[in-house]
Coordinates of C-alpha atoms in Angstrom, one line a residue:
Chain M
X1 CA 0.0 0.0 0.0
X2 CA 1.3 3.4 -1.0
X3 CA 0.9 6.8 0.9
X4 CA 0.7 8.6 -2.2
X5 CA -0.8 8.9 -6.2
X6 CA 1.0 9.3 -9.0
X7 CA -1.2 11.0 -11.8
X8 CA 0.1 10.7 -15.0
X9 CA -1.7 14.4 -17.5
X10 CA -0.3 15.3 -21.0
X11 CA -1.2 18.5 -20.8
X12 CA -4.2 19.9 -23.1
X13 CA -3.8 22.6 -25.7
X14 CA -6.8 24.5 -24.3
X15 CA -4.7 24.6 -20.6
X16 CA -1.7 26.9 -22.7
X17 CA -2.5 31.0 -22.9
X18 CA -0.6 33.3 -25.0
X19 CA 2.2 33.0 -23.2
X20 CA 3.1 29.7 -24.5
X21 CA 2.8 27.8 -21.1
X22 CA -0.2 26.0 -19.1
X23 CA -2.0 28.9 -17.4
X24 CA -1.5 28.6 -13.6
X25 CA -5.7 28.5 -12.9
X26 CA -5.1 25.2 -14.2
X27 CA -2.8 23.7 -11.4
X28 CA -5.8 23.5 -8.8
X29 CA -7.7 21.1 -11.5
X30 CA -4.3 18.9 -11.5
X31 CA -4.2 18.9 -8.3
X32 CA -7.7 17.9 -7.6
X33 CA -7.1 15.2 -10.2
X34 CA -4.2 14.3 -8.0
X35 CA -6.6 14.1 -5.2
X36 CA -9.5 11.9 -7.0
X37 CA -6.7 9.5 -7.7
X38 CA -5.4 9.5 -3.9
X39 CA -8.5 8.9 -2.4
X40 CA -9.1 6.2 -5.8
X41 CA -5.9 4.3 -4.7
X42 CA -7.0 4.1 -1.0
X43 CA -10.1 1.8 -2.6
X44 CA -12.5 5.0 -2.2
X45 CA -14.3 7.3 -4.7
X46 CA -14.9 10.4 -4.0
X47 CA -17.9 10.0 -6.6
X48 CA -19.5 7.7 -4.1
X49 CA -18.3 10.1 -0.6
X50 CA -20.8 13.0 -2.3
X51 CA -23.5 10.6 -3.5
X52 CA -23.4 9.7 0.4
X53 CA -23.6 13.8 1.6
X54 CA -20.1 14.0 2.3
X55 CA -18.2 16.5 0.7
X56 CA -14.5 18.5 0.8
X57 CA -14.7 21.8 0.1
X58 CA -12.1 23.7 -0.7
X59 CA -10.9 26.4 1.8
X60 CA -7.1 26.9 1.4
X61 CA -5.1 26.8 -2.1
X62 CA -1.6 27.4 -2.0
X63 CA 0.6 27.0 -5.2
X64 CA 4.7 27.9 -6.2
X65 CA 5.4 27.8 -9.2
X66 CA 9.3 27.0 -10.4
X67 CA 8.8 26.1 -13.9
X68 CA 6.1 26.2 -16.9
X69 CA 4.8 23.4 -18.6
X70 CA 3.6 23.4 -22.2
X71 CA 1.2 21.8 -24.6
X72 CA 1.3 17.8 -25.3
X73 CA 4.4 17.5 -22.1
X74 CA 3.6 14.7 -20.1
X75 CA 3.7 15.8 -16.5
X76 CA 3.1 13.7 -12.8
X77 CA 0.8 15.1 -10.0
X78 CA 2.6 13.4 -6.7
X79 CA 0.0 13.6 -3.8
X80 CA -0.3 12.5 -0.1
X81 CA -2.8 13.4 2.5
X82 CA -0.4 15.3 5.1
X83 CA -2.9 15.6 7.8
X84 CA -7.0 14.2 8.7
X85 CA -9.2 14.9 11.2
X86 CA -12.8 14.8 11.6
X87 CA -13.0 18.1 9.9
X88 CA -10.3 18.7 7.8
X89 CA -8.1 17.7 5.1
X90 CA -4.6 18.6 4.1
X91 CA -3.4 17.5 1.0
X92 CA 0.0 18.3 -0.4
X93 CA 1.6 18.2 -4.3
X94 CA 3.9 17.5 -6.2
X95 CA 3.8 19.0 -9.9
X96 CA 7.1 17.4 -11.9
X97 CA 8.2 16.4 -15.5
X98 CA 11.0 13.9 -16.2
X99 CA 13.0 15.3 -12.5
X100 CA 11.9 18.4 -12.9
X101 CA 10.0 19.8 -10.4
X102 CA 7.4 22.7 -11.8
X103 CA 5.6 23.1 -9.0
X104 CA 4.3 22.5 -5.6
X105 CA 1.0 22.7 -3.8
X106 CA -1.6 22.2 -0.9
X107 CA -4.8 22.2 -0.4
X108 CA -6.9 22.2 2.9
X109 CA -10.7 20.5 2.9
X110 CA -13.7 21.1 5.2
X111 CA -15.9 18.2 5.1
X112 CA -19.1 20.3 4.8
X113 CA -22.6 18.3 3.9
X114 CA -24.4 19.3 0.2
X115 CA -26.2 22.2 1.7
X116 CA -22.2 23.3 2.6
X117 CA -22.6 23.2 6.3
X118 CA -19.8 21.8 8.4
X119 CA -20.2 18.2 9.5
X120 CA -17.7 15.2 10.6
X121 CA -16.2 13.0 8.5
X122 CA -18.1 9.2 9.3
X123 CA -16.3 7.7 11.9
X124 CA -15.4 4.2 10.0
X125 CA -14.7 6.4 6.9
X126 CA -11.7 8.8 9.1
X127 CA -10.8 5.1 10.8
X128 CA -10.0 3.5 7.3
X129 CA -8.5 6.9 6.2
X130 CA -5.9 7.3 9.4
X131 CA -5.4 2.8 8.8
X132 CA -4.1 3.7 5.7
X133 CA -2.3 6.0 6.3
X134 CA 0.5 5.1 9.4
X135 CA 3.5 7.0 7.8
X136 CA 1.8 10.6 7.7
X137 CA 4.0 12.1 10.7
X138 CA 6.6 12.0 8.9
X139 CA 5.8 14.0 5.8
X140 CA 6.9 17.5 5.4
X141 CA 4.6 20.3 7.5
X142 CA 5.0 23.1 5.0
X143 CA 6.0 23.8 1.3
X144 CA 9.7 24.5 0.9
X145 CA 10.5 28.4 0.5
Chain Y
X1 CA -38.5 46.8 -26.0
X2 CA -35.5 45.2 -28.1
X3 CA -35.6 41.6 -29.8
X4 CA -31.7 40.6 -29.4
X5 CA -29.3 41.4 -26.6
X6 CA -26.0 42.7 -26.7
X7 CA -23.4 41.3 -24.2
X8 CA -19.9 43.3 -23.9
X9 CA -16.8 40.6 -22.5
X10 CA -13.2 41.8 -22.0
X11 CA -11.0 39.0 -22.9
X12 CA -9.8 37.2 -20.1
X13 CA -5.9 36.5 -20.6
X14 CA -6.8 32.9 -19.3
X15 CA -9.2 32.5 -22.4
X16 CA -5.8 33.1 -24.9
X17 CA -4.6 29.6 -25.9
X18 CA -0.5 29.1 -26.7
X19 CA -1.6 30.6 -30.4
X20 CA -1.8 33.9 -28.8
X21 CA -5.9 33.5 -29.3
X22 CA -8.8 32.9 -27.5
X23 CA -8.7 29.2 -28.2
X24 CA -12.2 27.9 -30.0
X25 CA -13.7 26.6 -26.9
X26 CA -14.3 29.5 -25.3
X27 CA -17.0 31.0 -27.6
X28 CA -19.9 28.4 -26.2
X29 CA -19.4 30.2 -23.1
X30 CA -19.6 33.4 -24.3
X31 CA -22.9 32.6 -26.1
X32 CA -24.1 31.3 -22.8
X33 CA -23.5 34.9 -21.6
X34 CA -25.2 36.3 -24.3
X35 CA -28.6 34.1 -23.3
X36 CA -28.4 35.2 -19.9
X37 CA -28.6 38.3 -21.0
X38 CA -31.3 37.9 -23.4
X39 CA -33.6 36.6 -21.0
X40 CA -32.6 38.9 -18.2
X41 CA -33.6 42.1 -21.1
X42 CA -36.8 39.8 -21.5
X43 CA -37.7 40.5 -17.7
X44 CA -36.6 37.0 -17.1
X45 CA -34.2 35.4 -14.9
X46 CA -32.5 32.0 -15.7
X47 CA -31.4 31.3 -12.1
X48 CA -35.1 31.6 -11.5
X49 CA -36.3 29.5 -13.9
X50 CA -33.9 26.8 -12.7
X51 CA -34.9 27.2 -9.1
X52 CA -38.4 26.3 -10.0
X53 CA -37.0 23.3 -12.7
X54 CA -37.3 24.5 -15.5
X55 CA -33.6 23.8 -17.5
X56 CA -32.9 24.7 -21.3
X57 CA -30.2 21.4 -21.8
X58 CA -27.9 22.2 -25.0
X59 CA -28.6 19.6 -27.6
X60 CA -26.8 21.3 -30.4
X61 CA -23.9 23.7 -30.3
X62 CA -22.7 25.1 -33.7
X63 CA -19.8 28.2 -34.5
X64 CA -18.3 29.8 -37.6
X65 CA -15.2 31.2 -36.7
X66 CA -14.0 33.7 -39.0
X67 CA -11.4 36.0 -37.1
X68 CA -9.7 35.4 -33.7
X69 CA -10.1 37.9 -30.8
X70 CA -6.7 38.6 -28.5
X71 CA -6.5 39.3 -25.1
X72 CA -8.0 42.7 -23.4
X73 CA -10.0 43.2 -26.7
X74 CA -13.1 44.1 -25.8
X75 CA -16.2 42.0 -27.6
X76 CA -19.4 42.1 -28.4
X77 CA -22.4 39.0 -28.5
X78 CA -25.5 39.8 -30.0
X79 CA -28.0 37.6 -29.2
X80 CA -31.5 36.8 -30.8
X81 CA -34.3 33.4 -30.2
X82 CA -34.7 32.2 -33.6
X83 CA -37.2 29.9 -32.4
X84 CA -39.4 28.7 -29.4
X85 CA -42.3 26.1 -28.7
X86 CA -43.0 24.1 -25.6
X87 CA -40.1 22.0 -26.1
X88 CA -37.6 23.7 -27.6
X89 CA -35.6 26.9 -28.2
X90 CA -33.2 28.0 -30.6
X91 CA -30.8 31.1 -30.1
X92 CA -28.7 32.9 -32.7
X93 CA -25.5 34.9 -32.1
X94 CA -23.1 37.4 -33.8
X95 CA -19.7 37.8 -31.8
X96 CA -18.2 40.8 -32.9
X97 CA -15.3 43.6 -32.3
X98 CA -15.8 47.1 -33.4
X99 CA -17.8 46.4 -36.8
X100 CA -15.4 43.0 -37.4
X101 CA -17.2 39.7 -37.2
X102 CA -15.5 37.3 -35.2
X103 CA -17.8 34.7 -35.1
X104 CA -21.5 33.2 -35.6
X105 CA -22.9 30.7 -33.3
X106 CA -26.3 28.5 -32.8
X107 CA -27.5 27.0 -29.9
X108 CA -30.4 24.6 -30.0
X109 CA -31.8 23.7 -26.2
X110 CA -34.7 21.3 -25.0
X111 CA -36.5 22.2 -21.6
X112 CA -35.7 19.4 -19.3
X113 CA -36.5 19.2 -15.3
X114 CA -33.8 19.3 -13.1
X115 CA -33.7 15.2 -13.7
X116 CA -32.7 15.6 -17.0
X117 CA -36.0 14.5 -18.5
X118 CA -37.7 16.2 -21.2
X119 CA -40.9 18.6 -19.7
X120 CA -42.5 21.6 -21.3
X121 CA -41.7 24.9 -20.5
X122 CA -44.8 26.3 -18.8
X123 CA -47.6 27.7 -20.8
X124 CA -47.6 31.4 -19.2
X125 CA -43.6 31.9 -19.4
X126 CA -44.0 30.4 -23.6
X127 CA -46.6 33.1 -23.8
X128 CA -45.0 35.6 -22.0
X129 CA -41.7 35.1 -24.5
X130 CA -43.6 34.8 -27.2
X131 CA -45.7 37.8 -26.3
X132 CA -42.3 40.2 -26.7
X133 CA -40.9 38.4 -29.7
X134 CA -43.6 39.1 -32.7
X135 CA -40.3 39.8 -35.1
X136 CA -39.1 36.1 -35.1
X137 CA -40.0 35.5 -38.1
X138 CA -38.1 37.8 -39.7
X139 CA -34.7 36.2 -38.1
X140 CA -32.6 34.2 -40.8
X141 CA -33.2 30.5 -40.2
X142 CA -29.8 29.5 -40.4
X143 CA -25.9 30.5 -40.1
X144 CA -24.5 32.1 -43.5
X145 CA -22.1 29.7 -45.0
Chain T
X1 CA -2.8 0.7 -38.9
X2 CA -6.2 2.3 -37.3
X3 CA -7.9 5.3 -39.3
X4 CA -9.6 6.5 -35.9
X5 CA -7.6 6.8 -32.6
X6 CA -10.0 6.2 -29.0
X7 CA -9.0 8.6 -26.5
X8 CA -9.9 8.0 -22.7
X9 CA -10.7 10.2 -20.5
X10 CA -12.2 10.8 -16.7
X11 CA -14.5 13.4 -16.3
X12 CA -12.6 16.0 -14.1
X13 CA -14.7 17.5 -11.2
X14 CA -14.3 21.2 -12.3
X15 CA -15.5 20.2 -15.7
X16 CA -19.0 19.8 -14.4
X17 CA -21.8 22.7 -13.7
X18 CA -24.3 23.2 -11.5
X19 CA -26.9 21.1 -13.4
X20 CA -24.4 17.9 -12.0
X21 CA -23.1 17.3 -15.6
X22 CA -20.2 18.1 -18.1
X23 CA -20.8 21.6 -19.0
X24 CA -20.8 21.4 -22.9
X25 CA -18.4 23.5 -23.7
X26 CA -15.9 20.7 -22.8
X27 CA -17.0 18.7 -25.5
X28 CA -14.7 21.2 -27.3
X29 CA -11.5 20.4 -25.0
X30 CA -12.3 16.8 -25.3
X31 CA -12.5 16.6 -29.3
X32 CA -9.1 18.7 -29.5
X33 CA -7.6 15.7 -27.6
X34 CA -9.2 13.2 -29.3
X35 CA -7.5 15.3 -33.0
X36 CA -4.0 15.3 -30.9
X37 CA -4.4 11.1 -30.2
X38 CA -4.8 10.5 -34.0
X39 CA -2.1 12.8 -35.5
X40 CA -0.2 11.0 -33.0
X41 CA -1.4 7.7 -33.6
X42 CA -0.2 8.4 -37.5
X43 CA 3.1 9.1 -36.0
X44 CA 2.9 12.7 -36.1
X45 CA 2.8 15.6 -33.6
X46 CA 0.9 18.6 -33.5
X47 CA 3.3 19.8 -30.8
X48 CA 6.2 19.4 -33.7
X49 CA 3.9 20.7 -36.7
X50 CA 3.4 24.1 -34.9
X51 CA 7.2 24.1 -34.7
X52 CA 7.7 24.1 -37.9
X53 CA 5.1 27.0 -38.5
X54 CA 1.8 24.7 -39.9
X55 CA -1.3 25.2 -37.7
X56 CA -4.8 23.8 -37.7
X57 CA -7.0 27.0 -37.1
X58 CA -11.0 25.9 -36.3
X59 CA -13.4 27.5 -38.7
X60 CA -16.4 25.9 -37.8
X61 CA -17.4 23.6 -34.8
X62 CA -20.3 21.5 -34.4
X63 CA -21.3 19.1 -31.6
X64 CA -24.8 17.1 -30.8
X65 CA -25.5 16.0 -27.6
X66 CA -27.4 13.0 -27.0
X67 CA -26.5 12.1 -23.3
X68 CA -24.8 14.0 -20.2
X69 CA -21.7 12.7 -18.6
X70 CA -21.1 13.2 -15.2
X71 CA -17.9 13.4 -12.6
X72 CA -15.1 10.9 -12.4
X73 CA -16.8 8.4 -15.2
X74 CA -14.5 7.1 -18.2
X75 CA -15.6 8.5 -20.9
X76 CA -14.2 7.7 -25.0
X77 CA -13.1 9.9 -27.5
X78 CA -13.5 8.5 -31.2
X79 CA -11.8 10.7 -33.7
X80 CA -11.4 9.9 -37.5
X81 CA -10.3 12.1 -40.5
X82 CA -13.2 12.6 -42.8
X83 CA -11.6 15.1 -45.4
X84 CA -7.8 16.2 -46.2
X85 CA -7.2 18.4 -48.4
X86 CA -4.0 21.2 -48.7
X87 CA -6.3 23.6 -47.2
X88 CA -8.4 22.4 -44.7
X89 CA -8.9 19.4 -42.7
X90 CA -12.4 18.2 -41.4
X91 CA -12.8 15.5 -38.2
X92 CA -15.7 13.9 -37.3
X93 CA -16.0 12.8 -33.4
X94 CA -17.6 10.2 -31.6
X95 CA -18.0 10.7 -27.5
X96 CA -19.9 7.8 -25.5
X97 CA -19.2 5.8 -22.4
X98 CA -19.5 1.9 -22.6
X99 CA -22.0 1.5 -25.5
X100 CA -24.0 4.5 -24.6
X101 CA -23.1 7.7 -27.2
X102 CA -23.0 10.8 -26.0
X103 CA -22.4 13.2 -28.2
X104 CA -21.0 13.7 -31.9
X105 CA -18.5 16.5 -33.5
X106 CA -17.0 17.7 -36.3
X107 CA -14.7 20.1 -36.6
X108 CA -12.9 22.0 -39.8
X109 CA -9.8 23.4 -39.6
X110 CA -7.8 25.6 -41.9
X111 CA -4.1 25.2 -42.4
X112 CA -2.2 28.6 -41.5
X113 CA 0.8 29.8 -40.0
X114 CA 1.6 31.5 -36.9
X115 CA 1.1 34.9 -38.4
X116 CA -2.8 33.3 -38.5
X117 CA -2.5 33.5 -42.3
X118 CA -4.2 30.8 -44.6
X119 CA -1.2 28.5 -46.1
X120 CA -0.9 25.0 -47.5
X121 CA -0.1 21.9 -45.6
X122 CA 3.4 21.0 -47.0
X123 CA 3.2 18.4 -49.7
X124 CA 5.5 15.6 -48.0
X125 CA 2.7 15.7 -45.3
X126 CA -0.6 16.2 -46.9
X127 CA 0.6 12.9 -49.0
X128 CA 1.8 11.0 -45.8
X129 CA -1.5 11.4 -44.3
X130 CA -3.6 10.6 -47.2
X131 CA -1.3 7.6 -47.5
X132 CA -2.2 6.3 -44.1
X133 CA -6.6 7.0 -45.1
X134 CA -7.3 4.8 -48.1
X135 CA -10.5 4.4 -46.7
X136 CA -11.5 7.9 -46.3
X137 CA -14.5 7.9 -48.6
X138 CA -16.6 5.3 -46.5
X139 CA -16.7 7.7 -44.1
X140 CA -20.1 9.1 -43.7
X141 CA -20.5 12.7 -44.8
X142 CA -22.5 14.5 -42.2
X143 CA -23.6 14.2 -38.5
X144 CA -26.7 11.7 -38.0
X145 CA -30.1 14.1 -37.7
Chain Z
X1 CA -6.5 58.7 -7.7
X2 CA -7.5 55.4 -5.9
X3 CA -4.7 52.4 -4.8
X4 CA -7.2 49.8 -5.4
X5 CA -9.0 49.3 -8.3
X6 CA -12.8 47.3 -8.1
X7 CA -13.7 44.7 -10.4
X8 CA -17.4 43.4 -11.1
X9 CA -18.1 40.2 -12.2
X10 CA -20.9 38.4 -13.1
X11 CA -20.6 34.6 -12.4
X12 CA -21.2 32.3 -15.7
X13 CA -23.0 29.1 -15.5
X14 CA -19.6 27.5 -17.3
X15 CA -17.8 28.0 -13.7
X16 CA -20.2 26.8 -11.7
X17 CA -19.7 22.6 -10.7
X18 CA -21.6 20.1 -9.9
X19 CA -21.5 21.3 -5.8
X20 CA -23.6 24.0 -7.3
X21 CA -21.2 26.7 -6.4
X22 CA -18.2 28.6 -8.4
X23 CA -15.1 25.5 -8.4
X24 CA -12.2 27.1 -6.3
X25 CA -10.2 27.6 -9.7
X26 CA -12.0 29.8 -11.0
X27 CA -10.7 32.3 -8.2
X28 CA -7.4 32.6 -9.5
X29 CA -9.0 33.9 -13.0
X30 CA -10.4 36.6 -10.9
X31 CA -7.9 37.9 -9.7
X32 CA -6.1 38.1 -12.8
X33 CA -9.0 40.7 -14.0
X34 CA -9.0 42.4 -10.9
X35 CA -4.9 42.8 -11.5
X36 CA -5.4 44.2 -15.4
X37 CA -8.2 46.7 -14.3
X38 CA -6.2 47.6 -11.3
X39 CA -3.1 48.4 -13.6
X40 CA -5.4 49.7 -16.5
X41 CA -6.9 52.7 -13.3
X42 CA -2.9 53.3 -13.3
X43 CA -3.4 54.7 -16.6
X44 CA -0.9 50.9 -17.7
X45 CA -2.0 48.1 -20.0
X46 CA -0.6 45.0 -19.2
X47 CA -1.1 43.9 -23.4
X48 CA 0.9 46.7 -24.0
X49 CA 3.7 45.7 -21.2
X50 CA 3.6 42.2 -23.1
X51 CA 3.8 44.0 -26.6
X52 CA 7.2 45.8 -25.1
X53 CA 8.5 42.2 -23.6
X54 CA 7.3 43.1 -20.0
X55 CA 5.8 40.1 -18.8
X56 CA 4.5 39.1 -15.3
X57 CA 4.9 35.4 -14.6
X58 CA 2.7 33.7 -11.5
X59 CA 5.7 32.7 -8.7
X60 CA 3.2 31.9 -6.4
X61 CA -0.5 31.9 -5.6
X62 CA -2.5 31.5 -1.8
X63 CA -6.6 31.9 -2.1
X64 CA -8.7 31.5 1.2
X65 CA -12.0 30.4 0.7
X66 CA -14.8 31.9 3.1
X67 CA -18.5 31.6 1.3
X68 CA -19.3 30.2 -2.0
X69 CA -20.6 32.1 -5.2
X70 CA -23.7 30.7 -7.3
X71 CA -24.8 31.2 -10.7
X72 CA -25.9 34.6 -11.8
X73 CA -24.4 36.5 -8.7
X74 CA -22.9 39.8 -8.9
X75 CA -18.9 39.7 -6.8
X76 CA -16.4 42.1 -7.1
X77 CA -12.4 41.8 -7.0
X78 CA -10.9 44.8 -4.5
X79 CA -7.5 44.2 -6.2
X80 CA -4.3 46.2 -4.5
X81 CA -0.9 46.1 -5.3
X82 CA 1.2 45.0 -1.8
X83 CA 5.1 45.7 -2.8
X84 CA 7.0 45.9 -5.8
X85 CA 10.5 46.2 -6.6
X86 CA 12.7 45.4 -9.9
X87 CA 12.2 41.9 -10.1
X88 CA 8.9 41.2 -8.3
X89 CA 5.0 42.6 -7.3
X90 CA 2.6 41.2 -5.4
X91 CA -1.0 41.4 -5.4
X92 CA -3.5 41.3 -2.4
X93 CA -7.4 40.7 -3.5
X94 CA -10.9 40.4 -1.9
X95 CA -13.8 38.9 -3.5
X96 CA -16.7 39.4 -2.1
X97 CA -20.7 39.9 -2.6
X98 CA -22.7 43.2 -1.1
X99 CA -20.8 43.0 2.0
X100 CA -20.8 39.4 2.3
X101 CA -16.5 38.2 1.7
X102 CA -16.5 35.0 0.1
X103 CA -12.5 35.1 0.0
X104 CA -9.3 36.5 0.0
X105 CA -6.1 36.2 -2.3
X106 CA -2.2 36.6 -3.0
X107 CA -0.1 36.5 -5.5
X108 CA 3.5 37.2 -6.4
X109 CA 4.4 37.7 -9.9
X110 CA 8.4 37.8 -11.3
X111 CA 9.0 40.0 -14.0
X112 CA 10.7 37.4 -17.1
X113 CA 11.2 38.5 -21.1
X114 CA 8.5 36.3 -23.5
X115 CA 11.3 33.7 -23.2
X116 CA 10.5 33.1 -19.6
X117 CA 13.9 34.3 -18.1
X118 CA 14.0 36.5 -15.3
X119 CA 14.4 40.6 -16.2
X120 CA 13.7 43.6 -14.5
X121 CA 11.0 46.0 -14.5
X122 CA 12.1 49.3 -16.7
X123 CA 13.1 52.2 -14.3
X124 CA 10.7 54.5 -15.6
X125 CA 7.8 51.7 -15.0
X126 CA 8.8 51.3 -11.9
X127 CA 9.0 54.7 -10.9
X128 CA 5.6 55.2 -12.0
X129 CA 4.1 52.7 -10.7
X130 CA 5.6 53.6 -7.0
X131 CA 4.7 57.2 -7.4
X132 CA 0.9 56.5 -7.4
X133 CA 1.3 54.3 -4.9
X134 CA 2.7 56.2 -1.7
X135 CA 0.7 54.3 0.7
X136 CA 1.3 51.3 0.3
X137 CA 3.1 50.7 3.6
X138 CA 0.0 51.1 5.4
X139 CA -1.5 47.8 3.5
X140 CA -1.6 44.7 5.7
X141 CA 1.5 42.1 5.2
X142 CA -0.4 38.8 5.3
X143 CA -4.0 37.5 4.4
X144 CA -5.7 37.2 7.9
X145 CA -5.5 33.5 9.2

């Protein structure tokens, strides 16, 4: 069992903009990909968490960007769950292309019901999460300066 | 009372594509501007008619392109219902820039409930559009070629 | 050797709307990558053929849609070259998800350079690719009503 | 002469998901037009900077998420410019609706040439740019936590 997802994107001609590289609104959608994938890879589905009335939404996005990535490159989203509680999510990213790293990212979740009120994550759901997941102490707090 | 809206859009810089264009995809959203519009000028709200189920589903999308638009331009969609009866609706539009033609575009929706299911739009609002449209017939019934 | 490439894709969370389905103007995005699969599938590159100065600019778009797609489902891309000419190329597109069809496209593109001016495909191409589409003519010629 | 320039935006169905709210990327795209109205108030263009090779490249973007936006809503970008030197500017934003502020936003932009490479902002730009900007001391140093 892995702690983290590897998503594989070629990048899409409609994510460039006139400057000739993927527009950085579009790292929050590979990220979230990158997420999908995690939670796909733990044997969940994120699909089926909203069909049951529990959702993440979004209340922190944090990206650096170090280089740009162009049309038809194949690039990796790298992402682990750095912290879960009842409540919250932290996810962290990875954005690289052949060793080179482009760019970094995090995201924090509220588990929030469809009406987007707060609520608790279901207690066997945070259980099989935190089983999974026995390594996470030791991943990085913060994103490098 | 008017028979067409016209919707003003600055380019977004994220709606440029590596070409140094708005890329292609982008225009279907600007026509969906252009029908808000339209029915907010009619006196009508399509927020409100989706609150109360009442959803216009896209079943056919069609756009010329004849000249791109850049970044910061400022653009113009005129928009005009070709067509409407209890089931469907049909929507015109010219995208332009200062007298140049960018772009013509067709939209073709069915009234569906919020299921996705085919309903009919109810009979006071068909009346009610119909009512401030007695020039349809006039409209061309199809894109130049 | 195919003459249509399948492209597959997962519906991406921000590619839905509020109605819970694909917005359609991603059936746009989706047909672009379907067009970069089989240029690549015939061994070429788009990437590479806008390097050497010879672009497909859309002139006209079309797309029907039969049945909504919603998040994280595989969906397919079918894309095969209907007409080639030095001018102008025309792909027809075929989106459904295990059996059930979703939507068809075609798009026609003129052949310019990065000036946005109307050129020819070079000759050593235009005759590679008609090598590889001997069976071009069975091809239907329009979109099914 | 105002240090903060006030964007209004109407949100389109196309950024809406299937949560029924505005997806979290779109917020980034905001902020971008509140940054080219706040430099156009300046009496700048930021298509003309890129024209002259002036170009503003993303280093790094933070967006904290408070209350969603729907369909059809009216928010506005309060978009200020927080320090800038030679090499780098950053961007403080609000969004928010009638009083209601549905989040807050940072970004930190390098200056780079069209080939990506790092270059400094022209003297006179620069001096221009500070001189209608004398307060901008008194701005807060962090988005609140």
């Amino acid at each position: 069992m892995t702690f983290e997802a590897t998503t594989s994107i070629r990048v899409r001609y409609a994510e460039t903009d006139a400057m000739g590289i993927v527009h950085h609104a579009v790292y929050p959608i590979w990220m979230e990909l990158g997420r999908s994938d995690f939670l796909r890879e733990l044997g969940q589905s994120y699909a089926e968490w909203e069909r049951q009335g529990v959702l993440m939404s979004v209340a922190d996005l944090q990206v650096k960007f170090r280089a740009p990535a162009r049309y038809d490159e194949q690039v990796q989203v790298r992402t682990q769950l750095l912290e879960v509680n009842r409540r919250k999510l932290t996810f962290v990213y990875t954005i690289y292309r052949e060793g080179t790293r482009l760019a970094e990212g995090r995201t924090v979740h509220v588990v929030t019901g469809p009406d987007g009120r707060a609520r608790t994550l279901p207690e066997d759901l945070l259980r099989f999460v935190r089983s999974r997941l026995p390594a996470l102490a030791e991943l990085p707090g913060a994103l490098p300066g």
